[in-house]
Amino acid sequence: MSTIKRLPDALINQIAAGEVVQRPSSVLKELLENSIDAEATEIQVHIKDAGKTLIQVKDNGKGMNPIDAKLCFERHATSKISQLEDLFQIKTMGFRGEALASIASVSKVSLFTQPENQEIGTHIDIENGKFVLNQPEYFGKGTLIQVKNLFYNVPARRKFLKTNPVEYKHLLNEFIHIAIANPDKTFQLYSNDNLQFHLVPKSLKNRILDIFSQWNDEHLLLVDEETPNLSVKGYVGSPDTASSTRGEQYIFVNQRFIKSNFLNHAVFKCYEGLLAKGEFPFFVIFIQIHPNEIDINIHPTKTEIKFENESFIYSILHAAVRKALAKFHVEDMEVDAFQNIINQQKKYLEGDITIKQYKEKKQEKSSEDFDLQKSLNILYQPISAKNHDFPLLFNEDNFSQNWSAFQVYQQFIITNFQGKLWIFHQQNAHLRILFEKYLPIIQQGLHTQQILYPERITFSQPDFLLFQQNKDIFNQLGFDFYFDNEGLLIKGVPIELKIHNLSSFIRHILDSLKFLDNYLPNFHEELVKTVIQPICIAKTQRLTEKEVKSMVEELFSCENRFYDPFGNPILTELKPEEIAKWF
Ligand code: ADP
Ligand code: MG
């Protein structure tokens, strides 16, 4: 007798639902996207108990006829794609036809819907994935979907929902993403019958200001660039919008909110020198790109995206934001300088001009660039200076919960993290942090950022040969380069590494490659050890309060916090018994 049984359909649906429906906010996202796809202009959301009791979305979109109203709960039923080619041309938010089927398998759903030209609509109730009611009913134009008691039939998942404030925060994020991306539509959000937002159609800028009422007109700097392949539009915050929490960064690709550390990095980089370390600016950026150039079919929740040409997008985004930051504060001439950079870069990336022409341009422009950087630095001096506040001293109350940390002799850090008293060596700690951070990402290969003007590196003949023998390693480290008859030119550098001096960095790697054999089983670890040395902090170096604190947090989340990758001790606990002995 066979022991293999086919799972009941209801169970299959619940399992698949896990991918789409993780928490109330995933339901809200799917429902809102459906309303947008249905071309609604007014969308009203009701939430009860942070979505655990009710998530309801009502729209005035095109509605569904009785047949579609029933069909929409079938897995892989979608009106949005019908053939494989469509997958590469996705213009709607949804396309998998999975959401409603999944939602209905883990909650009690009611649907009211009616298309514009019909006299009567449809009312459907579903429980446990089964239709318990399906009848004609007048509704008026549009669709209303109620999702009640999410996960009532999957207790294990219901148990894992977070507290109401946490779940509500997630719901709010989804609502905000959709509301920012659709400033021409009306949105209302009610939580437990209290109106939280009533957003009426406005310009993007005013929509942003309606949602983020802490900012005003002057905080938002316009970004507006168009190239033949893509456009970058939106607003970046002036440096005083920065805060230490990430999460106020909104990037949309083809109207879809996405999470991308890679693209965030392109924007953060523009603020270098303008913000204290650990501060992140506010921004809302829309990237519009031909659907052929991206692949959104990577993750069921569709917040991740893959680009055909990442470094191109990175450099255009970077240049566009730099220009926006400059335009607000600096003279026209310097704005033009940025415009030139963008134009040159576009041509370069599209292969219209040769490297030589590009380099000549560089020489003309470099003095302007320098002046611009200088004026920006002067402009924002008060902001970068403010991180020299003094840390709090220990006190009894906050000893275990609110921990403190401070630097002594510009070399060591003392902290009461996790209720114990520790002293550690800042440089050794940093080596450990960097090592654990880069070990996995170097293995995968670092990303490359094209630099505006290729940099020539000169070597002795044997070093040049060594470089050529090891060029795969330099590729893996994110370097992009080519050779001409005079030697080596670097045209791209790793995004993830902050390299201060390119030629000494490359020489340092080459020096250690002389003693490293890439057949060694621990070659990769040795390579990472080599890479982190030049980017690590100095043995004696003044750190800001923020840097000290984030170092403590990072060190304590390392797998090994006691020894650095070279085997040197990092930290010692100052135990009360030991301290007592001193007296
Ligand atoms: P997808 O959005 O991927 O197509 P869904 O399960 O979210 O899959 O929805 C299935 C179908 O139900 C959609 O393709 C659409 O035809 C229809 N539908 C869902 N919500 C609405 C709505 N608010 N208004 C009109 N039609 C809707
Ligand atoms: Mg959908």
Coordinates of N, CA and C and ligand atoms in Angstrom, one line a residue, residues 30-40 57-64 68-69 71-81 92-103 111 113 142-145 302, ligand 1:
E30 N -1.8 43.4 -1.2 CA -2.4 42.7 -2.4 C -3.7 43.4 -2.8
L31 N -4.5 43.7 -1.7 CA -5.8 44.3 -2.0 C -5.7 45.7 -2.6
L32 N -4.7 46.5 -2.1 CA -4.5 47.8 -2.7 C -4.0 47.7 -4.1
E33 N -3.1 46.8 -4.3 CA -2.6 46.7 -5.7 C -3.7 46.3 -6.7
N34 N -4.6 45.4 -6.2 CA -5.7 45.0 -7.1 C -6.6 46.2 -7.4
S35 N -6.8 47.1 -6.4 CA -7.7 48.3 -6.6 C -7.0 49.2 -7.6
I36 N -5.7 49.3 -7.5 CA -4.9 50.2 -8.5 C -5.0 49.6 -9.9
D37 N -4.8 48.3 -10.0 CA -4.9 47.6 -11.3 C -6.3 47.7 -11.9
A38 N -7.3 47.8 -11.0 CA -8.7 48.0 -11.5 C -9.0 49.4 -11.8
E39 N -8.0 50.3 -11.8 CA -8.1 51.7 -12.2 C -9.1 52.5 -11.3
A40 N -9.1 52.1 -10.0 CA -9.9 52.9 -9.1 C -9.2 54.3 -8.9
V57 N -10.9 46.7 2.0 CA -10.6 47.7 1.0 C -11.7 47.9 0.1
K58 N -12.1 49.1 -0.1 CA -13.3 49.4 -1.0 C -12.7 50.3 -2.1
D59 N -13.1 50.0 -3.3 CA -12.6 50.9 -4.4 C -13.7 51.2 -5.4
N60 N -13.5 52.2 -6.2 CA -14.5 52.5 -7.3 C -14.0 52.1 -8.7
G61 N -13.2 51.0 -8.7 CA -12.6 50.5 -9.9 C -13.6 49.8 -10.8
K62 N -13.0 49.0 -11.7 CA -13.9 48.5 -12.8 C -14.8 47.3 -12.3
G63 N -14.6 46.8 -11.1 CA -15.5 45.7 -10.6 C -15.3 44.4 -11.4
M64 N -16.1 43.4 -11.0 CA -16.1 42.1 -11.7 C -17.5 41.6 -12.0
D68 N -16.3 36.3 -13.1 CA -15.0 36.7 -12.6 C -15.0 36.8 -11.1
A69 N -16.1 37.2 -10.5 CA -16.1 37.3 -9.0 C -15.9 35.9 -8.4
L71 N -14.3 33.4 -10.1 CA -13.0 32.9 -10.6 C -11.8 33.5 -9.9
C72 N -12.0 34.7 -9.4 CA -10.8 35.4 -8.9 C -10.2 34.7 -7.7
F73 N -11.0 33.8 -7.1 CA -10.5 33.1 -5.9 C -9.8 31.8 -6.3
E74 N -9.7 31.5 -7.6 CA -9.0 30.3 -8.0 C -7.6 30.6 -8.2
R75 N -6.7 29.6 -7.7 CA -5.3 29.9 -7.8 C -4.9 30.0 -9.3
H76 N -4.0 30.9 -9.6 CA -3.5 31.2 -10.9 C -4.6 31.7 -11.9
A77 N -5.7 32.3 -11.2 CA -6.6 32.9 -12.1 C -6.3 34.4 -12.1
T78 N -6.0 34.9 -13.3 CA -5.7 36.3 -13.3 C -6.1 36.9 -14.7
S79 N -6.6 38.1 -14.6 CA -7.0 38.7 -15.9 C -5.8 39.5 -16.5
K80 N -4.6 39.4 -15.9 CA -3.5 40.3 -16.2 C -2.5 39.8 -17.1
I81 N -2.2 38.5 -17.1 CA -1.3 37.9 -18.1 C -2.0 36.7 -18.7
T92 N 1.2 45.8 -14.8 CA 0.2 45.9 -13.7 C 1.0 45.5 -12.4
M93 N 0.4 45.8 -11.2 CA 1.0 45.4 -10.0 C 1.0 43.9 -9.7
G94 N -0.2 43.3 -10.0 CA -0.3 41.9 -9.8 C -0.2 41.2 -11.1
F95 N 0.1 39.9 -11.0 CA 0.2 39.1 -12.3 C 0.2 37.6 -12.0
R96 N 0.3 37.2 -10.8 CA 0.4 35.8 -10.5 C -0.9 35.1 -10.3
G97 N -2.0 35.9 -10.0 CA -3.3 35.3 -9.8 C -3.2 34.4 -8.6
E98 N -2.5 34.8 -7.6 CA -2.3 33.9 -6.4 C -2.9 34.5 -5.1
A99 N -3.0 35.9 -5.1 CA -3.2 36.6 -3.9 C -4.6 36.2 -3.3
L100 N -5.7 36.4 -4.1 CA -7.0 36.2 -3.5 C -7.2 34.7 -3.1
A101 N -6.7 33.8 -3.9 CA -6.8 32.4 -3.5 C -6.1 32.1 -2.2
S102 N -4.9 32.7 -2.1 CA -4.2 32.5 -0.8 C -4.8 33.1 0.3
I103 N -5.3 34.3 0.2 CA -5.9 35.0 1.3 C -7.2 34.3 1.7
L111 N -16.8 39.3 -0.5 CA -16.6 40.1 -1.7 C -17.9 40.7 -2.2
T113 N -19.0 43.2 -5.4 CA -18.4 43.8 -6.6 C -19.5 44.0 -7.7
G142 N -17.7 49.2 -8.4 CA -16.5 49.0 -7.7 C -16.5 47.7 -7.0
T143 N -15.5 47.6 -6.0 CA -15.3 46.3 -5.3 C -15.0 46.6 -3.9
L144 N -15.6 45.8 -3.0 CA -15.3 45.8 -1.6 C -14.8 44.4 -1.2
I145 N -13.7 44.3 -0.6 CA -13.3 43.0 -0.1 C -13.0 43.1 1.4
K302 N 7.2 40.4 -4.4 CA 7.6 41.4 -5.4 C 8.3 42.7 -4.9
Ligands
ADP1 P1 -3.5 39.1 -9.8 O1 -3.7 40.5 -9.2 O2 -2.1 38.6 -9.7 O3 -4.2 38.9 -11.1 P2 -5.3 38.3 -7.6 O4 -5.5 37.0 -6.9 O5 -4.8 39.5 -6.8 O6 -4.3 38.1 -8.8 O7 -6.6 38.8 -8.3 C1 -7.2 37.9 -9.3 C2 -8.1 38.7 -10.3 O8 -9.2 39.2 -9.6 C3 -7.4 39.9 -10.9 O9 -6.6 39.5 -12.0 C4 -8.6 40.8 -11.3 O10 -9.1 40.4 -12.5 C5 -9.6 40.4 -10.2 N1 -9.7 41.4 -9.1 C6 -9.1 41.4 -7.9 N2 -9.4 42.5 -7.2 C7 -10.1 43.3 -7.9 C8 -10.7 44.6 -7.8 N3 -10.5 45.3 -6.6 N4 -11.4 45.1 -8.8 C9 -11.6 44.4 -9.9 N5 -11.0 43.2 -10.2 C10 -10.3 42.6 -9.2

